Amino acid sequence: MDRVEIDRERLTAEMAFKEDSSAVIKIRQRLPDFLQSVKLKYVKLGYGYSCNFATIIMFVLIVPLSIATVIQLSGLKLDRILELLCKEKLQLNMIIDAASDQLAVSTMLFFLFGIYWSKRSSPVYLVDFSCYKPADERKMSMEAFLKMSEESRFFQEESLQFQKRIASRASVGGETYLSRGITSRPPNICIHEARVEAEDVMFGALDSLFEKTGVEPSDVGILIVNCSLFNPVPSLSSMIVNHYKLRDDIKTYNLGGMGCSAGLISIELAKNLLKANPDSYAVVVSTENITQNWYSGNDRSMLLCNCLFRMGGAAVLLSNKARDLSRSKYELVHLVRTHKGADDKHFNCVRQAEDDQGIVGVSLSRDLMAVAGDALKTNITTLGPLVLPWIEQFRFFVTLVRRKMFKAKVKPYIPDFKLAFEHFCIHSGGRAVLDEIQKNLQLRDWHMEPSRMTLHRFGNTSSSSLWYELAYTEGKGRVARGDRVWQIAFGSGFKCNSAVWRALMDIPVGDWRGNAWVDSIDKYPAKLNVA
Protein backbone atom coordinates (compact mmCIF):
# COMPACT_ATOMS: atom_id res chain seq x y z
CA MET A 1 0.00 0.00 0.00
CA ASP A 2 1.39 3.39 -1.04
CA ARG A 3 1.04 6.31 1.38
CA VAL A 4 1.06 10.04 0.67
CA GLU A 5 1.11 12.57 3.49
CA ILE A 6 -0.61 15.93 3.02
CA ASP A 7 0.96 18.07 5.72
CA ARG A 8 -1.16 21.19 5.44
CA GLU A 9 -4.44 19.33 5.97
CA ARG A 10 -2.92 16.75 8.33
CA LEU A 11 -4.17 13.92 6.13
CA THR A 12 -2.72 10.60 5.07
CA ALA A 13 -3.83 9.04 1.81
CA GLU A 14 -3.44 5.27 1.51
CA MET A 15 -3.85 3.49 -1.84
CA ALA A 16 -4.28 -0.26 -2.26
CA PHE A 17 -4.65 -2.16 -5.54
CA LYS A 18 -7.03 -5.09 -5.78
CA GLU A 19 -6.70 -8.17 -7.98
CA ASP A 20 -9.18 -6.79 -10.55
CA SER A 21 -6.85 -3.78 -11.08
CA SER A 22 -9.20 -1.45 -9.23
CA ALA A 23 -7.79 0.90 -6.60
CA VAL A 24 -9.02 1.80 -3.15
CA ILE A 25 -8.00 5.15 -1.68
CA LYS A 26 -8.50 5.86 2.04
CA ILE A 27 -8.10 9.28 3.59
CA ARG A 28 -7.56 9.57 7.35
CA GLN A 29 -6.53 12.34 9.67
CA ARG A 30 -3.17 12.26 11.41
CA LEU A 31 -2.38 13.63 14.81
CA PRO A 32 -1.64 17.36 14.34
CA ASP A 33 1.96 18.49 14.43
CA PHE A 34 1.13 20.25 17.69
CA LEU A 35 4.69 21.41 18.30
CA GLN A 36 4.52 23.67 15.24
CA SER A 37 1.92 26.01 16.76
CA VAL A 38 2.02 27.07 20.40
CA LYS A 39 -0.24 29.53 22.24
CA LEU A 40 1.52 31.87 24.67
CA LYS A 41 -1.31 31.70 27.20
CA TYR A 42 -0.57 28.03 27.87
CA VAL A 43 3.13 28.76 28.31
CA LYS A 44 2.23 31.45 30.85
CA LEU A 45 -0.13 29.01 32.57
CA GLY A 46 2.73 26.55 33.03
CA TYR A 47 4.93 29.18 34.63
CA GLY A 48 1.97 30.24 36.76
CA TYR A 49 1.76 26.74 38.27
CA SER A 50 5.38 26.95 39.42
CA CYS A 51 5.15 30.54 40.77
CA ASN A 52 2.97 29.92 43.81
CA PHE A 53 3.10 31.92 47.05
CA ALA A 54 5.48 29.53 48.81
CA THR A 55 7.91 29.54 45.91
CA ILE A 56 7.94 33.35 45.78
CA ILE A 57 8.69 33.58 49.52
CA MET A 58 11.47 31.03 49.17
CA PHE A 59 13.31 32.71 46.31
CA VAL A 60 12.55 36.38 47.00
CA LEU A 61 12.98 36.52 50.78
CA ILE A 62 14.29 33.37 52.43
CA VAL A 63 17.15 32.58 50.07
CA PRO A 64 18.56 36.15 49.95
CA LEU A 65 18.24 36.53 53.73
CA SER A 66 19.93 33.19 54.29
CA ILE A 67 22.84 34.20 52.08
CA ALA A 68 23.11 37.55 53.83
CA THR A 69 23.06 35.87 57.24
CA VAL A 70 25.79 33.44 56.30
CA ILE A 71 27.95 36.27 54.99
CA GLN A 72 27.28 38.36 58.08
CA LEU A 73 28.06 35.50 60.46
CA SER A 74 31.24 34.61 58.64
CA GLY A 75 32.28 38.26 58.63
CA LEU A 76 31.71 38.56 62.37
CA LYS A 77 33.78 35.50 63.16
CA LEU A 78 36.72 36.07 60.84
CA ASP A 79 37.13 39.80 60.45
CA ARG A 80 35.38 41.76 63.13
CA ILE A 81 36.33 39.68 66.17
CA LEU A 82 39.93 39.37 64.93
CA GLU A 83 40.16 43.13 64.46
CA LEU A 84 38.76 43.83 67.90
CA LEU A 85 41.07 41.36 69.61
CA CYS A 86 44.15 42.64 67.82
CA LYS A 87 43.51 46.25 68.83
CA GLU A 88 42.59 45.19 72.36
CA LYS A 89 39.36 47.23 72.13
CA LEU A 90 36.95 44.39 72.70
CA GLN A 91 33.90 45.78 74.41
CA LEU A 92 31.00 43.81 75.75
CA ASN A 93 28.35 46.15 74.38
CA MET A 94 29.70 45.78 70.84
CA ILE A 95 29.42 42.02 71.05
CA ILE A 96 25.91 42.36 72.45
CA ASP A 97 24.94 44.74 69.62
CA ALA A 98 26.36 42.38 67.04
CA ALA A 99 24.59 39.41 68.61
CA SER A 100 21.34 41.39 68.71
CA ASP A 101 21.62 42.15 65.01
CA GLN A 102 22.19 38.50 64.24
CA LEU A 103 19.29 37.46 66.48
CA ALA A 104 16.93 39.89 64.72
CA VAL A 105 17.93 38.60 61.30
CA SER A 106 17.65 34.98 62.44
CA THR A 107 14.22 35.62 63.96
CA MET A 108 12.99 37.18 60.72
CA LEU A 109 14.49 34.29 58.75
CA PHE A 110 12.76 31.66 60.90
CA PHE A 111 9.49 33.59 60.71
CA LEU A 112 9.59 33.67 56.91
CA PHE A 113 10.63 30.03 56.80
CA GLY A 114 7.60 29.22 58.97
CA ILE A 115 5.32 31.00 56.49
CA TYR A 116 6.92 29.07 53.63
CA TRP A 117 6.55 25.77 55.49
CA SER A 118 2.86 26.40 56.18
CA LYS A 119 2.11 27.43 52.58
CA ARG A 120 4.08 24.75 50.77
CA SER A 121 2.34 21.77 49.24
CA SER A 122 2.61 18.72 51.45
CA PRO A 123 4.15 15.73 49.65
CA VAL A 124 1.91 12.98 48.32
CA TYR A 125 3.50 9.54 48.31
CA LEU A 126 2.47 6.60 46.17
CA VAL A 127 3.04 3.75 48.60
CA ASP A 128 2.23 1.04 46.06
CA PHE A 129 -0.32 0.01 43.44
CA SER A 130 -1.91 -3.18 42.17
CA CYS A 131 -3.26 -4.21 38.75
CA TYR A 132 -5.99 -6.81 38.46
CA LYS A 133 -5.27 -9.95 36.48
CA PRO A 134 -8.49 -11.86 35.63
CA ALA A 135 -8.68 -15.64 35.79
CA ASP A 136 -7.39 -17.56 32.77
CA GLU A 137 -10.93 -18.67 31.93
CA ARG A 138 -11.70 -15.06 31.02
CA LYS A 139 -9.01 -15.00 28.30
CA MET A 140 -10.25 -14.38 24.79
CA SER A 141 -8.10 -14.81 21.70
CA MET A 142 -8.84 -12.63 18.69
CA GLU A 143 -10.02 -15.66 16.73
CA ALA A 144 -12.42 -16.61 19.53
CA PHE A 145 -13.59 -13.01 19.76
CA LEU A 146 -14.45 -12.91 16.06
CA LYS A 147 -16.17 -16.30 16.26
CA MET A 148 -18.17 -15.14 19.27
CA SER A 149 -19.25 -12.01 17.38
CA GLU A 150 -20.35 -14.12 14.43
CA GLU A 151 -22.27 -16.64 16.54
CA SER A 152 -24.07 -13.92 18.49
CA ARG A 153 -26.04 -13.04 15.31
CA PHE A 154 -26.07 -9.40 16.35
CA PHE A 155 -23.95 -8.22 13.44
CA GLN A 156 -24.41 -7.97 9.71
CA GLU A 157 -21.77 -9.41 7.39
CA GLU A 158 -20.32 -5.96 6.67
CA SER A 159 -19.93 -5.32 10.41
CA LEU A 160 -18.20 -8.68 10.93
CA GLN A 161 -15.73 -7.93 8.14
CA PHE A 162 -15.11 -4.48 9.61
CA GLN A 163 -14.31 -6.01 13.01
CA LYS A 164 -11.92 -8.47 11.37
CA ARG A 165 -10.03 -5.63 9.69
CA ILE A 166 -9.82 -3.65 12.92
CA ALA A 167 -8.72 -6.72 14.86
CA SER A 168 -5.88 -7.37 12.40
CA ARG A 169 -4.51 -3.82 12.77
CA ALA A 170 -5.26 -2.88 16.37
CA SER A 171 -2.19 -4.57 17.92
CA VAL A 172 -4.46 -6.21 20.52
CA GLY A 173 -3.12 -9.69 21.29
CA GLY A 174 -4.73 -13.03 21.92
CA GLU A 175 -4.58 -13.11 25.73
CA THR A 176 -6.84 -10.21 26.67
CA TYR A 177 -9.85 -10.68 28.95
CA LEU A 178 -13.60 -10.34 28.53
CA SER A 179 -16.23 -10.58 31.26
CA ARG A 180 -18.47 -13.57 31.90
CA GLY A 181 -21.60 -11.73 30.79
CA ILE A 182 -20.18 -11.05 27.32
CA THR A 183 -18.72 -14.51 26.72
CA SER A 184 -21.87 -16.37 27.84
CA ARG A 185 -23.89 -18.16 25.14
CA PRO A 186 -26.01 -16.22 24.45
CA PRO A 187 -24.46 -13.05 25.91
CA ASN A 188 -25.98 -12.15 29.26
CA ILE A 189 -25.85 -8.36 29.26
CA CYS A 190 -27.50 -7.30 32.53
CA ILE A 191 -26.87 -5.32 35.70
CA HIS A 192 -26.18 -8.47 37.71
CA GLU A 193 -23.34 -9.54 35.42
CA ALA A 194 -22.01 -5.98 35.35
CA ARG A 195 -21.90 -6.02 39.17
CA VAL A 196 -20.10 -9.36 39.10
CA GLU A 197 -17.46 -7.91 36.79
CA ALA A 198 -17.07 -4.79 38.93
CA GLU A 199 -16.71 -6.85 42.12
CA ASP A 200 -14.16 -9.21 40.58
CA VAL A 201 -12.00 -6.33 39.30
CA MET A 202 -12.22 -3.96 42.27
CA PHE A 203 -11.94 -6.53 45.05
CA GLY A 204 -9.20 -8.43 43.21
CA ALA A 205 -7.06 -5.30 42.85
CA LEU A 206 -7.73 -4.15 46.43
CA ASP A 207 -6.99 -7.55 47.98
CA SER A 208 -3.55 -7.52 46.35
CA LEU A 209 -2.96 -3.90 47.36
CA PHE A 210 -3.78 -4.47 51.03
CA GLU A 211 -1.69 -7.65 51.09
CA LYS A 212 1.46 -6.11 49.63
CA THR A 213 1.30 -2.86 51.62
CA GLY A 214 0.19 -4.31 54.97
CA VAL A 215 -2.38 -1.51 55.32
CA GLU A 216 -5.64 -2.53 56.94
CA PRO A 217 -8.85 -1.47 55.15
CA SER A 218 -9.94 0.27 58.34
CA ASP A 219 -6.90 2.59 58.04
CA VAL A 220 -8.16 4.10 54.77
CA GLY A 221 -9.68 7.56 55.24
CA ILE A 222 -10.36 8.50 51.60
CA LEU A 223 -11.76 6.30 48.81
CA ILE A 224 -12.16 7.40 45.19
CA VAL A 225 -13.55 5.17 42.43
CA ASN A 226 -13.67 6.16 38.77
CA CYS A 227 -15.70 4.24 36.19
CA SER A 228 -17.20 6.06 33.24
CA LEU A 229 -20.06 3.90 31.98
CA PHE A 230 -21.32 1.84 34.92
CA ASN A 231 -22.72 3.79 37.86
CA PRO A 232 -25.17 1.59 39.80
CA VAL A 233 -27.08 2.30 43.01
CA PRO A 234 -25.62 1.72 45.58
CA SER A 235 -22.45 3.14 44.08
CA LEU A 236 -19.21 1.31 43.32
CA SER A 237 -17.53 3.01 46.29
CA SER A 238 -20.37 1.83 48.53
CA MET A 239 -19.81 -1.72 47.27
CA ILE A 240 -16.19 -1.44 48.46
CA VAL A 241 -17.20 0.06 51.81
CA ASN A 242 -19.65 -2.79 52.37
CA HIS A 243 -17.26 -5.53 51.28
CA TYR A 244 -14.32 -4.39 53.44
CA LYS A 245 -16.44 -2.93 56.27
CA LEU A 246 -14.67 0.40 56.06
CA ARG A 247 -15.03 2.95 58.87
CA ASP A 248 -18.04 5.23 59.24
CA ASP A 249 -16.20 8.52 58.66
CA ILE A 250 -14.53 7.51 55.40
CA LYS A 251 -14.75 10.10 52.61
CA THR A 252 -15.95 8.38 49.43
CA TYR A 253 -16.28 9.71 45.88
CA ASN A 254 -17.47 8.26 42.57
CA LEU A 255 -16.32 9.79 39.28
CA GLY A 256 -18.42 8.82 36.26
CA GLY A 257 -18.53 9.72 32.58
CA MET A 258 -15.01 11.19 32.54
CA GLY A 259 -13.42 8.72 30.15
CA CYS A 260 -10.01 7.11 30.05
CA SER A 261 -8.31 10.09 31.69
CA ALA A 262 -10.36 9.80 34.89
CA GLY A 263 -7.62 7.89 36.71
CA LEU A 264 -5.39 10.96 36.88
CA ILE A 265 -8.38 13.14 37.78
CA SER A 266 -8.90 10.79 40.73
CA ILE A 267 -5.23 11.18 41.68
CA GLU A 268 -5.61 14.97 41.73
CA LEU A 269 -8.77 14.74 43.82
CA ALA A 270 -6.94 12.46 46.26
CA LYS A 271 -4.02 14.91 46.40
CA ASN A 272 -6.33 17.79 47.31
CA LEU A 273 -8.18 15.72 49.90
CA LEU A 274 -4.92 14.60 51.49
CA LYS A 275 -3.88 18.24 51.72
CA ALA A 276 -7.00 18.92 53.80
CA ASN A 277 -6.70 15.72 55.87
CA PRO A 278 -3.23 15.27 57.42
CA ASP A 279 -1.88 11.86 58.35
CA SER A 280 -4.25 9.95 56.06
CA TYR A 281 -4.36 7.17 53.51
CA ALA A 282 -6.24 7.56 50.21
CA VAL A 283 -7.14 4.68 47.90
CA VAL A 284 -7.92 5.28 44.21
CA VAL A 285 -9.63 2.53 42.21
CA SER A 286 -9.66 2.96 38.42
CA THR A 287 -11.66 0.65 36.19
CA GLU A 288 -14.13 0.44 33.33
CA ASN A 289 -17.07 -1.93 33.09
CA ILE A 290 -17.54 -3.49 29.66
CA THR A 291 -20.41 -5.91 30.37
CA GLN A 292 -23.30 -3.48 30.02
CA ASN A 293 -21.52 -1.45 27.38
CA TRP A 294 -20.92 -4.19 24.86
CA TYR A 295 -22.29 -2.83 21.59
CA SER A 296 -24.54 -5.19 19.63
CA GLY A 297 -25.39 -2.94 16.70
CA ASN A 298 -23.87 -2.22 13.30
CA ASP A 299 -22.66 1.39 13.54
CA ARG A 300 -18.95 1.26 12.68
CA SER A 301 -18.04 4.23 14.89
CA MET A 302 -19.40 2.26 17.85
CA LEU A 303 -17.99 -1.14 16.87
CA LEU A 304 -14.44 0.13 17.42
CA CYS A 305 -14.88 -0.09 21.20
CA ASN A 306 -15.76 -3.80 20.97
CA CYS A 307 -12.43 -4.43 19.26
CA LEU A 308 -10.27 -2.42 21.66
CA PHE A 309 -11.70 -2.35 25.18
CA ARG A 310 -11.06 -5.19 27.59
CA MET A 311 -11.53 -6.13 31.24
CA GLY A 312 -9.13 -4.63 33.81
CA GLY A 313 -8.63 -2.29 36.76
CA ALA A 314 -6.08 -0.97 39.24
CA ALA A 315 -5.93 0.17 42.87
CA VAL A 316 -3.47 2.81 44.13
CA LEU A 317 -2.52 3.64 47.74
CA LEU A 318 -1.54 7.27 48.41
CA SER A 319 -0.31 8.73 51.68
CA ASN A 320 0.72 12.05 53.20
CA LYS A 321 2.29 10.42 56.27
CA ALA A 322 5.93 11.35 56.79
CA ARG A 323 6.74 7.86 58.06
CA ASP A 324 5.69 6.37 54.70
CA LEU A 325 8.49 8.16 52.86
CA SER A 326 10.94 5.33 53.45
CA ARG A 327 8.68 2.62 52.00
CA SER A 328 6.85 4.51 49.24
CA LYS A 329 7.70 3.89 45.60
CA TYR A 330 7.00 7.34 44.16
CA GLU A 331 6.24 10.95 45.03
CA LEU A 332 3.77 13.00 43.01
CA VAL A 333 5.64 15.96 41.51
CA HIS A 334 3.20 17.59 39.06
CA LEU A 335 -0.31 17.02 37.78
CA VAL A 336 -1.60 19.13 34.87
CA ARG A 337 -5.15 18.86 33.53
CA THR A 338 -6.47 20.14 30.21
CA HIS A 339 -10.19 20.27 29.35
CA LYS A 340 -11.21 21.32 25.82
CA GLY A 341 -14.94 20.74 26.29
CA ALA A 342 -15.85 24.34 25.48
CA ASP A 343 -15.33 23.48 21.80
CA ASP A 344 -18.19 21.48 20.25
CA LYS A 345 -15.88 19.31 18.14
CA HIS A 346 -13.92 18.28 21.21
CA PHE A 347 -17.07 17.80 23.27
CA ASN A 348 -18.74 15.47 20.75
CA CYS A 349 -15.63 13.51 19.80
CA VAL A 350 -16.34 10.56 22.15
CA ARG A 351 -20.02 10.23 22.91
CA GLN A 352 -22.40 7.63 24.34
CA ALA A 353 -25.59 7.58 22.31
CA GLU A 354 -28.17 5.39 20.58
CA ASP A 355 -27.66 4.30 16.99
CA ASP A 356 -30.36 4.32 14.28
CA GLN A 357 -31.81 1.12 15.78
CA GLY A 358 -31.94 2.47 19.33
CA ILE A 359 -28.95 0.40 20.51
CA VAL A 360 -26.69 2.20 22.99
CA GLY A 361 -22.99 2.43 22.25
CA VAL A 362 -19.98 4.74 22.48
CA SER A 363 -19.22 6.54 19.23
CA LEU A 364 -15.67 7.57 18.31
CA SER A 365 -15.59 10.52 15.91
CA ARG A 366 -13.39 10.72 12.82
CA ASP A 367 -11.94 13.86 14.39
CA LEU A 368 -10.50 11.89 17.30
CA MET A 369 -6.88 12.14 16.16
CA ALA A 370 -7.06 15.89 15.57
CA VAL A 371 -8.88 16.49 18.84
CA ALA A 372 -6.42 14.36 20.84
CA GLY A 373 -3.49 16.19 19.26
CA ASP A 374 -4.92 19.61 20.09
CA ALA A 375 -5.55 18.62 23.71
CA LEU A 376 -2.06 17.12 24.03
CA LYS A 377 -0.48 20.25 22.53
CA THR A 378 -2.16 22.40 25.16
CA ASN A 379 -1.25 20.04 27.95
CA ILE A 380 2.45 19.69 27.19
CA THR A 381 2.77 23.43 26.54
CA THR A 382 1.55 23.98 30.10
CA LEU A 383 3.64 21.13 31.51
CA GLY A 384 6.87 22.09 29.72
CA PRO A 385 7.91 25.00 32.00
CA LEU A 386 7.47 22.74 35.02
CA VAL A 387 9.65 19.87 33.88
CA LEU A 388 12.02 20.82 31.06
CA PRO A 389 15.65 21.75 31.82
CA TRP A 390 16.37 25.49 31.77
CA ILE A 391 18.42 25.29 28.58
CA GLU A 392 15.52 23.62 26.74
CA GLN A 393 13.09 26.21 28.04
CA PHE A 394 15.40 29.03 26.96
CA ARG A 395 15.80 27.70 23.42
CA PHE A 396 12.07 27.08 23.11
CA PHE A 397 11.19 30.53 24.49
CA VAL A 398 13.61 32.42 22.27
CA THR A 399 12.31 30.65 19.17
CA LEU A 400 8.72 31.24 20.23
CA VAL A 401 9.30 34.98 20.77
CA ARG A 402 11.00 35.32 17.38
CA ARG A 403 8.07 33.59 15.66
CA LYS A 404 5.21 35.24 17.57
CA MET A 405 6.50 38.77 18.17
CA PHE A 406 8.98 39.38 15.38
CA LYS A 407 7.26 37.18 12.77
CA ALA A 408 10.60 35.58 11.96
CA LYS A 409 10.45 32.64 9.58
CA VAL A 410 12.49 30.28 11.69
CA LYS A 411 12.01 26.60 12.28
CA PRO A 412 10.20 25.96 15.60
CA TYR A 413 12.38 24.51 18.33
CA ILE A 414 10.98 21.20 19.52
CA PRO A 415 11.86 20.61 23.20
CA ASP A 416 13.37 17.24 23.98
CA PHE A 417 11.09 15.73 26.62
CA LYS A 418 13.46 12.79 26.92
CA LEU A 419 15.66 15.14 28.96
CA ALA A 420 12.81 15.61 31.46
CA PHE A 421 11.68 11.99 31.90
CA GLU A 422 13.21 8.54 31.98
CA HIS A 423 9.92 6.65 31.51
CA PHE A 424 6.74 7.31 29.53
CA CYS A 425 3.33 5.77 30.27
CA ILE A 426 1.04 6.88 27.44
CA HIS A 427 -2.56 5.71 27.54
CA SER A 428 -2.79 2.65 25.32
CA GLY A 429 -5.99 3.71 23.58
CA GLY A 430 -4.99 2.43 20.15
CA ARG A 431 -2.04 1.85 17.86
CA ALA A 432 -2.62 4.89 15.63
CA VAL A 433 -2.53 7.37 18.52
CA LEU A 434 0.63 5.77 19.93
CA ASP A 435 2.30 5.94 16.52
CA GLU A 436 1.61 9.65 16.13
CA ILE A 437 2.63 10.56 19.69
CA GLN A 438 5.92 8.72 19.24
CA LYS A 439 6.53 10.64 16.02
CA ASN A 440 5.66 14.06 17.43
CA LEU A 441 7.58 13.68 20.70
CA GLN A 442 10.47 11.95 18.91
CA LEU A 443 10.46 9.01 21.31
CA ARG A 444 12.37 5.80 20.79
CA ASP A 445 10.74 2.36 20.60
CA TRP A 446 12.12 1.68 24.08
CA HIS A 447 10.11 4.59 25.49
CA MET A 448 6.91 3.38 23.80
CA GLU A 449 7.37 -0.27 24.77
CA PRO A 450 5.27 -0.22 27.99
CA SER A 451 2.29 1.33 26.18
CA ARG A 452 2.46 -0.92 23.13
CA MET A 453 2.96 -4.10 25.13
CA THR A 454 0.09 -3.22 27.47
CA LEU A 455 -2.22 -2.71 24.49
CA HIS A 456 -1.13 -6.09 23.12
CA ARG A 457 -1.36 -8.05 26.38
CA PHE A 458 -4.40 -6.46 28.07
CA GLY A 459 -6.10 -4.32 25.40
CA ASN A 460 -7.48 -0.90 26.24
CA THR A 461 -8.41 -1.10 29.93
CA SER A 462 -9.37 2.59 29.98
CA SER A 463 -8.15 4.65 32.95
CA SER A 464 -6.24 1.75 34.51
CA SER A 465 -3.99 1.23 31.47
CA LEU A 466 -1.40 3.71 32.84
CA TRP A 467 -0.82 1.45 35.84
CA TYR A 468 -0.42 -1.69 33.71
CA GLU A 469 2.23 0.25 31.79
CA LEU A 470 4.04 1.30 34.96
CA ALA A 471 3.81 -2.29 36.23
CA TYR A 472 5.47 -3.44 32.98
CA THR A 473 8.29 -0.93 33.49
CA GLU A 474 8.80 -2.16 37.05
CA GLY A 475 8.62 -5.79 35.98
CA LYS A 476 11.48 -5.17 33.56
CA GLY A 477 13.58 -3.73 36.40
CA ARG A 478 13.96 -0.35 34.74
CA VAL A 479 12.91 2.04 37.53
CA ALA A 480 15.76 3.44 39.64
CA ARG A 481 15.78 5.95 42.47
CA GLY A 482 15.35 9.48 41.14
CA ASP A 483 13.80 8.40 37.82
CA ARG A 484 10.93 10.54 36.55
CA VAL A 485 7.78 8.96 35.10
CA TRP A 486 5.37 10.81 32.81
CA GLN A 487 1.81 9.45 32.64
CA ILE A 488 -0.36 10.85 29.82
CA ALA A 489 -4.08 10.05 29.54
CA PHE A 490 -6.85 11.09 27.15
CA GLY A 491 -10.58 11.03 27.85
CA SER A 492 -13.98 12.07 26.62
CA GLY A 493 -14.96 15.68 27.02
CA PHE A 494 -12.24 16.11 25.57
CA LYS A 495 -9.50 15.92 28.19
CA CYS A 496 -5.76 15.35 28.31
CA ASN A 497 -4.12 14.95 31.72
CA SER A 498 -0.50 14.47 32.78
CA ALA A 499 1.03 13.25 36.02
CA VAL A 500 4.73 13.32 36.85
CA TRP A 501 6.13 10.96 39.49
CA ARG A 502 9.64 10.71 40.96
CA ALA A 503 10.89 7.30 42.09
CA LEU A 504 11.92 7.26 45.74
CA MET A 505 13.77 3.96 45.53
CA ASP A 506 15.18 1.38 43.16
CA ILE A 507 12.08 -0.69 42.40
CA PRO A 508 13.08 -4.32 43.03
CA VAL A 509 12.08 -7.14 40.71
CA GLY A 510 10.73 -10.17 42.50
CA ASP A 511 7.62 -9.18 44.44
CA TRP A 512 4.95 -9.97 41.87
CA ARG A 513 1.97 -9.48 44.16
CA GLY A 514 -0.47 -7.20 42.37
CA ASN A 515 1.60 -7.16 39.16
CA ALA A 516 -0.55 -8.50 36.32
CA TRP A 517 2.58 -9.26 34.26
CA VAL A 518 3.63 -12.04 36.64
CA ASP A 519 3.29 -14.88 34.10
CA SER A 520 4.06 -13.02 30.87
CA ILE A 521 6.79 -10.42 31.44
CA ASP A 522 9.45 -12.74 30.01
CA LYS A 523 7.50 -13.04 26.74
CA TYR A 524 7.76 -9.33 26.08
CA PRO A 525 8.56 -7.23 24.17
CA ALA A 526 6.66 -9.15 21.51
CA LYS A 527 6.80 -8.57 17.79
CA LEU A 528 3.61 -6.78 16.80
CA ASN A 529 1.58 -7.09 13.62
CA VAL A 530 1.79 -3.79 11.72
CA ALA A 531 -0.54 -4.71 8.88
PDB file of C-alpha atoms in Angstrom, residues 124-128 209 220 222 224 266-271 274 280-284 316-321 324 328 330 332 467 501:
ATOM      1  CA  VAL A 124       1.906  12.979  48.321  1.00  0.00           C
ATOM      2  CA  TYR A 125       3.500   9.539  48.308  1.00  0.00           C
ATOM      3  CA  LEU A 126       2.469   6.597  46.166  1.00  0.00           C
ATOM      4  CA  VAL A 127       3.045   3.753  48.597  1.00  0.00           C
ATOM      5  CA  ASP A 128       2.229   1.042  46.060  1.00  0.00           C
ATOM      6  CA  LEU A 209      -2.961  -3.903  47.359  1.00  0.00           C
ATOM      7  CA  VAL A 220      -8.161   4.102  54.771  1.00  0.00           C
ATOM      8  CA  ILE A 222     -10.363   8.497  51.597  1.00  0.00           C
ATOM      9  CA  ILE A 224     -12.164   7.405  45.189  1.00  0.00           C
ATOM     10  CA  SER A 266      -8.897  10.793  40.734  1.00  0.00           C
ATOM     11  CA  ILE A 267      -5.234  11.180  41.682  1.00  0.00           C
ATOM     12  CA  GLU A 268      -5.606  14.973  41.728  1.00  0.00           C
ATOM     13  CA  LEU A 269      -8.769  14.739  43.822  1.00  0.00           C
ATOM     14  CA  ALA A 270      -6.945  12.463  46.258  1.00  0.00           C
ATOM     15  CA  LYS A 271      -4.021  14.908  46.403  1.00  0.00           C
ATOM     16  CA  LEU A 274      -4.916  14.604  51.485  1.00  0.00           C
ATOM     17  CA  SER A 280      -4.253   9.953  56.059  1.00  0.00           C
ATOM     18  CA  TYR A 281      -4.361   7.171  53.509  1.00  0.00           C
ATOM     19  CA  ALA A 282      -6.242   7.558  50.214  1.00  0.00           C
ATOM     20  CA  VAL A 283      -7.142   4.684  47.895  1.00  0.00           C
ATOM     21  CA  VAL A 284      -7.925   5.276  44.211  1.00  0.00           C
ATOM     22  CA  VAL A 316      -3.469   2.811  44.133  1.00  0.00           C
ATOM     23  CA  LEU A 317      -2.524   3.641  47.741  1.00  0.00           C
ATOM     24  CA  LEU A 318      -1.537   7.267  48.405  1.00  0.00           C
ATOM     25  CA  SER A 319      -0.309   8.728  51.683  1.00  0.00           C
ATOM     26  CA  ASN A 320       0.723  12.049  53.199  1.00  0.00           C
ATOM     27  CA  LYS A 321       2.286  10.420  56.271  1.00  0.00           C
ATOM     28  CA  ASP A 324       5.690   6.367  54.704  1.00  0.00           C
ATOM     29  CA  SER A 328       6.853   4.506  49.236  1.00  0.00           C
ATOM     30  CA  TYR A 330       6.996   7.342  44.156  1.00  0.00           C
ATOM     31  CA  LEU A 332       3.766  13.005  43.011  1.00  0.00           C
ATOM     32  CA  TRP A 467      -0.824   1.450  35.838  1.00  0.00           C
ATOM     33  CA  TRP A 501       6.133  10.959  39.489  1.00  0.00           C
TER      34      TRP A 501
END
